[in-house]
Protein backbone atom coordinates (compact mmCIF):
# COMPACT_ATOMS: atom_id res chain seq x y z
CA UNK A 1 0.00 0.00 0.00
CA UNK A 2 1.33 3.40 -1.01
CA UNK A 3 2.12 5.86 1.75
CA UNK A 4 0.44 9.24 1.81
CA UNK A 5 3.24 11.55 2.91
CA UNK A 6 1.18 14.70 3.46
CA UNK A 7 -0.99 12.78 5.95
CA UNK A 8 2.03 11.04 7.47
CA UNK A 9 3.81 14.30 8.33
CA UNK A 10 0.56 15.84 9.56
CA UNK A 11 0.17 12.91 11.98
CA UNK A 12 3.78 13.22 13.12
CA UNK A 13 3.30 16.97 13.54
CA UNK A 14 0.39 16.36 15.92
CA UNK A 15 2.60 14.28 18.19
CA UNK A 16 5.66 16.52 17.95
CA UNK A 17 3.49 19.43 19.11
CA UNK A 18 2.90 17.46 22.30
CA UNK A 19 6.63 16.86 22.71
CA UNK A 20 7.24 20.57 22.05
CA UNK A 21 4.81 21.47 24.86
CA UNK A 22 6.29 18.98 27.30
CA UNK A 23 9.98 19.42 26.44
CA UNK A 24 10.24 23.01 25.22
CA UNK A 25 13.96 23.43 25.92
CA UNK A 26 14.92 20.37 23.94
CA UNK A 27 12.72 21.35 21.03
CA UNK A 28 14.00 24.95 21.05
CA UNK A 29 17.53 23.58 20.83
CA UNK A 30 16.58 21.22 18.02
CA UNK A 31 14.85 24.05 16.13
CA UNK A 32 17.88 26.32 16.52
CA UNK A 33 20.21 23.57 15.27
CA UNK A 34 17.96 22.87 12.29
CA UNK A 35 17.71 26.55 11.35
CA UNK A 36 21.47 27.10 11.59
CA UNK A 37 22.33 23.89 9.78
CA UNK A 38 19.95 24.29 6.87
CA UNK A 39 20.78 27.93 6.12
CA UNK A 40 22.72 28.65 2.93
CA UNK A 41 26.45 28.40 3.43
CA UNK A 42 29.08 26.58 1.38
CA UNK A 43 26.13 24.40 0.36
CA UNK A 44 22.78 25.84 -0.61
CA UNK A 45 19.65 25.08 1.36
CA UNK A 46 18.46 22.87 -1.51
CA UNK A 47 21.71 20.90 -1.55
CA UNK A 48 21.42 20.38 2.19
CA UNK A 49 17.85 19.14 1.76
CA UNK A 50 19.07 16.63 -0.84
CA UNK A 51 21.61 15.35 1.68
CA UNK A 52 18.98 15.15 4.41
CA UNK A 53 16.63 13.20 2.16
CA UNK A 54 19.44 10.84 1.15
CA UNK A 55 20.05 10.12 4.84
CA UNK A 56 16.30 9.59 5.33
CA UNK A 57 16.34 7.05 2.48
CA UNK A 58 19.43 5.30 3.85
CA UNK A 59 18.03 5.10 7.38
CA UNK A 60 14.54 4.17 6.13
CA UNK A 61 12.84 7.00 8.00
CA UNK A 62 9.37 7.68 6.60
CA UNK A 63 8.99 10.94 8.52
CA UNK A 64 12.37 12.19 7.30
CA UNK A 65 11.41 11.33 3.74
CA UNK A 66 8.14 13.24 4.06
CA UNK A 67 9.57 16.35 5.69
CA UNK A 68 12.60 16.65 3.41
CA UNK A 69 10.72 15.84 0.19
CA UNK A 70 8.30 18.64 1.06
CA UNK A 71 11.23 20.96 1.80
CA UNK A 72 12.82 20.10 -1.57
CA UNK A 73 9.64 21.08 -3.38
CA UNK A 74 9.44 24.34 -1.40
CA UNK A 75 13.10 25.05 -2.20
CA UNK A 76 12.43 24.54 -5.90
CA UNK A 77 14.89 21.67 -6.27
CA UNK A 78 14.37 20.16 -9.73
CA UNK A 79 13.25 16.56 -10.11
CA UNK A 80 16.44 15.75 -12.07
CA UNK A 81 18.58 16.63 -9.04
CA UNK A 82 16.33 14.57 -6.78
CA UNK A 83 16.52 11.53 -9.06
CA UNK A 84 20.30 11.88 -9.40
CA UNK A 85 20.61 11.93 -5.60
CA UNK A 86 18.27 8.92 -5.30
CA UNK A 87 20.52 7.01 -7.70
CA UNK A 88 23.51 7.68 -5.43
CA UNK A 89 21.51 6.70 -2.33
CA UNK A 90 20.48 3.46 -4.05
CA UNK A 91 24.06 2.75 -5.10
CA UNK A 92 25.24 3.24 -1.52
CA UNK A 93 22.41 1.34 0.16
CA UNK A 94 21.41 -1.35 -2.34
CA UNK A 95 17.95 -2.86 -2.63
CA UNK A 96 16.52 -1.54 0.65
CA UNK A 97 17.52 2.00 -0.30
CA UNK A 98 15.88 1.54 -3.71
CA UNK A 99 12.57 0.78 -1.99
CA UNK A 100 12.81 3.99 0.05
CA UNK A 101 14.08 5.94 -2.96
CA UNK A 102 10.80 5.04 -4.66
CA UNK A 103 8.95 6.34 -1.60
CA UNK A 104 11.01 9.55 -1.65
CA UNK A 105 10.03 10.14 -5.28
CA UNK A 106 6.38 9.46 -4.37
CA UNK A 107 6.59 11.97 -1.51
CA UNK A 108 8.18 14.61 -3.77
CA UNK A 109 5.33 14.22 -6.24
CA UNK A 110 2.67 14.23 -3.48
CA UNK A 111 3.96 17.58 -2.28
CA UNK A 112 3.65 19.06 -5.77
CA UNK A 113 7.06 18.34 -7.25
CA UNK A 114 7.22 17.66 -10.98
CA UNK A 115 6.00 14.21 -11.91
CA UNK A 116 8.39 14.01 -14.87
Coordinates of N, CA and C in Angstrom, one line a residue:
X1 N 0.8 -1.2 0.0 CA 0.0 0.0 0.0 C 0.9 1.2 0.0
X2 N 0.6 2.2 -0.9 CA 1.3 3.4 -1.0 C 1.1 4.3 0.2
X3 N 2.2 4.9 0.6 CA 2.1 5.9 1.8 C 1.6 7.2 1.3
X4 N 0.9 7.9 2.1 CA 0.4 9.2 1.8 C 1.3 10.2 2.7
X5 N 2.3 10.8 2.1 CA 3.2 11.5 2.9 C 2.7 12.8 3.5
X6 N 1.8 13.5 2.8 CA 1.2 14.7 3.5 C 0.4 14.3 4.8
X7 N -0.3 13.2 4.7 CA -1.0 12.8 6.0 C 0.0 12.3 7.0
X8 N 1.0 11.6 6.6 CA 2.0 11.0 7.5 C 2.7 12.2 8.3
X9 N 3.1 13.2 7.6 CA 3.8 14.3 8.3 C 2.8 15.1 9.2
X10 N 1.6 15.2 8.7 CA 0.6 15.8 9.6 C 0.4 15.1 10.9
X11 N 0.3 13.7 10.8 CA 0.2 12.9 12.0 C 1.4 13.1 12.9
X12 N 2.6 13.0 12.3 CA 3.8 13.2 13.1 C 3.8 14.6 13.8
X13 N 3.4 15.6 13.0 CA 3.3 17.0 13.5 C 2.4 17.1 14.8
X14 N 1.3 16.4 14.8 CA 0.4 16.4 15.9 C 1.1 15.9 17.2
X15 N 1.9 14.8 17.0 CA 2.6 14.3 18.2 C 3.8 15.1 18.6
X16 N 4.5 15.7 17.6 CA 5.7 16.5 18.0 C 5.2 17.8 18.6
X17 N 4.0 18.3 18.4 CA 3.5 19.4 19.1 C 3.4 19.1 20.6
X18 N 3.0 17.9 20.9 CA 2.9 17.5 22.3 C 4.3 17.4 22.9
X19 N 5.3 16.9 22.2 CA 6.6 16.9 22.7 C 7.1 18.3 22.9
X20 N 6.8 19.2 22.0 CA 7.2 20.6 22.0 C 6.7 21.2 23.3
X21 N 5.4 20.9 23.7 CA 4.8 21.5 24.9 C 5.4 20.9 26.1
X22 N 5.8 19.6 26.1 CA 6.3 19.0 27.3 C 7.8 19.0 27.5
X23 N 8.5 19.3 26.4 CA 10.0 19.4 26.4 C 10.4 20.6 25.6
X24 N 10.0 21.8 26.0 CA 10.2 23.0 25.2 C 11.7 23.3 25.0
X25 N 12.5 23.1 26.0 CA 14.0 23.4 25.9 C 14.6 22.6 24.9
X26 N 14.3 21.3 24.9 CA 14.9 20.4 23.9 C 14.5 20.8 22.5
X27 N 13.2 21.0 22.4 CA 12.7 21.4 21.0 C 13.2 22.7 20.5
X28 N 13.4 23.7 21.4 CA 14.0 24.9 21.1 C 15.4 24.7 20.6
X29 N 16.2 23.9 21.3 CA 17.5 23.6 20.8 C 17.6 22.9 19.5
X30 N 16.7 21.9 19.3 CA 16.6 21.2 18.0 C 16.2 22.2 16.9
X31 N 15.3 23.1 17.1 CA 14.9 24.0 16.1 C 16.0 25.0 15.8
X32 N 16.7 25.4 16.8 CA 17.9 26.3 16.5 C 19.0 25.6 15.7
X33 N 19.2 24.3 16.0 CA 20.2 23.6 15.3 C 19.7 23.4 13.8
X34 N 18.5 23.1 13.6 CA 18.0 22.9 12.3 C 18.1 24.2 11.5
X35 N 17.7 25.3 12.1 CA 17.7 26.6 11.3 C 19.1 26.9 11.0
X36 N 20.1 26.8 11.9 CA 21.5 27.1 11.6 C 22.1 26.2 10.6
X37 N 21.8 24.9 10.7 CA 22.3 23.9 9.8 C 21.8 24.0 8.4
X38 N 20.5 24.3 8.2 CA 20.0 24.3 6.9 C 20.1 25.6 6.1
X39 N 20.6 26.6 6.8 CA 20.8 27.9 6.1 C 21.8 27.8 5.0
X40 N 21.7 28.6 4.0 CA 22.7 28.7 2.9 C 24.1 28.9 3.5
X41 N 25.1 28.2 3.0 CA 26.5 28.4 3.4 C 27.3 28.0 2.2
X42 N 28.3 27.1 2.5 CA 29.1 26.6 1.4 C 28.2 25.7 0.5
X43 N 27.2 25.1 1.1 CA 26.1 24.4 0.4 C 24.9 25.2 0.4
X44 N 24.1 25.2 -0.6 CA 22.8 25.8 -0.6 C 21.8 25.1 0.2
X45 N 20.7 25.7 0.6 CA 19.6 25.1 1.4 C 19.1 23.9 0.6
X46 N 18.9 24.0 -0.7 CA 18.5 22.9 -1.5 C 19.4 21.7 -1.5
X47 N 20.7 22.0 -1.6 CA 21.7 20.9 -1.6 C 21.7 20.2 -0.2
X48 N 21.5 21.0 0.9 CA 21.4 20.4 2.2 C 20.2 19.5 2.3
X49 N 19.1 19.9 1.7 CA 17.8 19.1 1.8 C 18.0 17.8 1.0
X50 N 18.8 17.9 -0.1 CA 19.1 16.6 -0.8 C 19.9 15.7 0.0
X51 N 20.8 16.2 0.8 CA 21.6 15.3 1.7 C 20.7 14.8 2.8
X52 N 19.9 15.6 3.3 CA 19.0 15.2 4.4 C 18.0 14.1 3.9
X53 N 17.5 14.2 2.7 CA 16.6 13.2 2.2 C 17.4 11.9 1.9
X54 N 18.6 12.0 1.4 CA 19.4 10.8 1.1 C 19.7 10.1 2.5
X55 N 19.9 10.8 3.5 CA 20.0 10.1 4.8 C 18.7 9.5 5.3
X56 N 17.6 10.2 5.0 CA 16.3 9.6 5.3 C 16.1 8.3 4.6
X57 N 16.5 8.3 3.3 CA 16.3 7.1 2.5 C 17.2 6.0 3.1
X58 N 18.5 6.3 3.4 CA 19.4 5.3 3.8 C 19.0 4.7 5.2
X59 N 18.4 5.6 6.1 CA 18.0 5.1 7.4 C 16.6 4.6 7.4
X60 N 15.9 4.7 6.3 CA 14.5 4.2 6.1 C 13.6 4.9 7.1
X61 N 13.7 6.2 7.1 CA 12.8 7.0 8.0 C 11.7 7.7 7.2
X62 N 10.5 7.1 7.3 CA 9.4 7.7 6.6 C 9.1 9.2 6.9
X63 N 9.2 9.5 8.2 CA 9.0 10.9 8.5 C 10.0 11.8 7.9
X64 N 11.3 11.4 7.9 CA 12.4 12.2 7.3 C 12.1 12.4 5.8
X65 N 11.7 11.3 5.2 CA 11.4 11.3 3.7 C 10.3 12.4 3.5
X66 N 9.2 12.3 4.3 CA 8.1 13.2 4.1 C 8.6 14.7 4.3
X67 N 9.2 15.0 5.4 CA 9.6 16.4 5.7 C 10.6 16.9 4.7
X68 N 11.6 16.1 4.3 CA 12.6 16.7 3.4 C 12.2 16.7 1.9
X69 N 11.3 15.8 1.5 CA 10.7 15.8 0.2 C 9.9 17.1 0.1
X70 N 9.1 17.4 1.1 CA 8.3 18.6 1.1 C 9.2 19.9 1.0
X71 N 10.3 19.8 1.8 CA 11.2 21.0 1.8 C 11.9 21.1 0.4
X72 N 12.2 20.0 -0.2 CA 12.8 20.1 -1.6 C 11.9 20.8 -2.6
X73 N 10.6 20.4 -2.5 CA 9.6 21.1 -3.4 C 9.6 22.6 -3.1
X74 N 9.5 22.9 -1.8 CA 9.4 24.3 -1.4 C 10.7 25.1 -1.8
X75 N 11.8 24.4 -1.8 CA 13.1 25.0 -2.2 C 13.3 25.1 -3.7
X76 N 12.4 24.5 -4.5 CA 12.4 24.5 -5.9 C 13.5 23.6 -6.5
X77 N 13.9 22.6 -5.8 CA 14.9 21.7 -6.3 C 14.3 20.9 -7.4
X78 N 14.9 20.9 -8.6 CA 14.4 20.2 -9.7 C 14.4 18.6 -9.5
X79 N 13.4 18.0 -10.2 CA 13.3 16.6 -10.1 C 14.5 15.9 -10.6
X80 N 15.2 16.4 -11.6 CA 16.4 15.8 -12.1 C 17.5 15.7 -11.0
X81 N 17.6 16.7 -10.1 CA 18.6 16.6 -9.0 C 18.1 15.6 -8.0
X82 N 16.9 15.6 -7.7 CA 16.3 14.6 -6.8 C 16.6 13.2 -7.3
X83 N 16.3 12.9 -8.5 CA 16.5 11.5 -9.1 C 18.0 11.2 -9.1
X84 N 18.9 12.1 -9.4 CA 20.3 11.9 -9.4 C 20.8 11.5 -8.0
X85 N 20.3 12.2 -7.0 CA 20.6 11.9 -5.6 C 20.1 10.6 -5.2
X86 N 18.9 10.2 -5.6 CA 18.3 8.9 -5.3 C 19.1 7.8 -5.9
X87 N 19.7 8.0 -7.1 CA 20.5 7.0 -7.7 C 21.8 6.8 -6.8
X88 N 22.3 7.8 -6.3 CA 23.5 7.7 -5.4 C 23.1 7.0 -4.1
X89 N 22.0 7.3 -3.6 CA 21.5 6.7 -2.3 C 21.3 5.2 -2.6
X90 N 20.7 4.9 -3.7 CA 20.5 3.5 -4.0 C 21.8 2.7 -4.2
X91 N 22.7 3.3 -4.9 CA 24.1 2.8 -5.1 C 24.7 2.4 -3.7
X92 N 24.6 3.4 -2.8 CA 25.2 3.2 -1.5 C 24.5 2.3 -0.6
X93 N 23.2 2.2 -0.8 CA 22.4 1.3 0.2 C 21.8 0.1 -0.4
X94 N 21.9 -0.1 -1.7 CA 21.4 -1.3 -2.3 C 19.9 -1.4 -2.4
X95 N 19.4 -2.6 -2.5 CA 17.9 -2.9 -2.6 C 17.1 -2.2 -1.6
X96 N 17.4 -2.2 -0.3 CA 16.5 -1.5 0.7 C 16.4 0.0 0.4
X97 N 17.5 0.6 0.0 CA 17.5 2.0 -0.3 C 16.7 2.3 -1.6
X98 N 16.7 1.4 -2.5 CA 15.9 1.5 -3.7 C 14.4 1.6 -3.3
X99 N 14.0 0.8 -2.4 CA 12.6 0.8 -2.0 C 12.2 2.1 -1.4
X100 N 13.1 2.7 -0.6 CA 12.8 4.0 0.0 C 13.1 5.1 -0.9
X101 N 13.9 4.9 -1.9 CA 14.1 5.9 -3.0 C 12.8 6.1 -3.7
X102 N 12.1 5.0 -4.0 CA 10.8 5.0 -4.7 C 9.8 5.8 -3.8
X103 N 9.8 5.6 -2.5 CA 9.0 6.3 -1.6 C 9.3 7.8 -1.6
X104 N 10.6 8.1 -1.6 CA 11.0 9.5 -1.7 C 10.5 10.2 -2.9
X105 N 10.6 9.6 -4.0 CA 10.0 10.1 -5.3 C 8.5 10.3 -5.2
X106 N 7.8 9.4 -4.6 CA 6.4 9.5 -4.4 C 6.1 10.7 -3.5
X107 N 6.8 10.8 -2.4 CA 6.6 12.0 -1.5 C 6.8 13.3 -2.2
X108 N 7.9 13.4 -3.0 CA 8.2 14.6 -3.8 C 7.0 15.0 -4.7
X109 N 6.5 14.0 -5.4 CA 5.3 14.2 -6.2 C 4.1 14.6 -5.4
X110 N 3.9 13.9 -4.3 CA 2.7 14.2 -3.5 C 2.7 15.7 -3.0
X111 N 3.9 16.2 -2.8 CA 4.0 17.6 -2.3 C 4.0 18.6 -3.4
X112 N 3.8 18.1 -4.6 CA 3.7 19.1 -5.8 C 4.9 19.2 -6.6
X113 N 5.9 18.3 -6.4 CA 7.1 18.3 -7.2 C 6.7 17.8 -8.6
X114 N 7.5 18.1 -9.6 CA 7.2 17.7 -11.0 C 7.1 16.1 -11.0
X115 N 6.2 15.7 -11.8 CA 6.0 14.2 -11.9 C 6.8 13.6 -13.0
X116 N 7.4 14.5 -13.9 CA 8.4 14.0 -14.9 C 9.0 15.2 -15.6

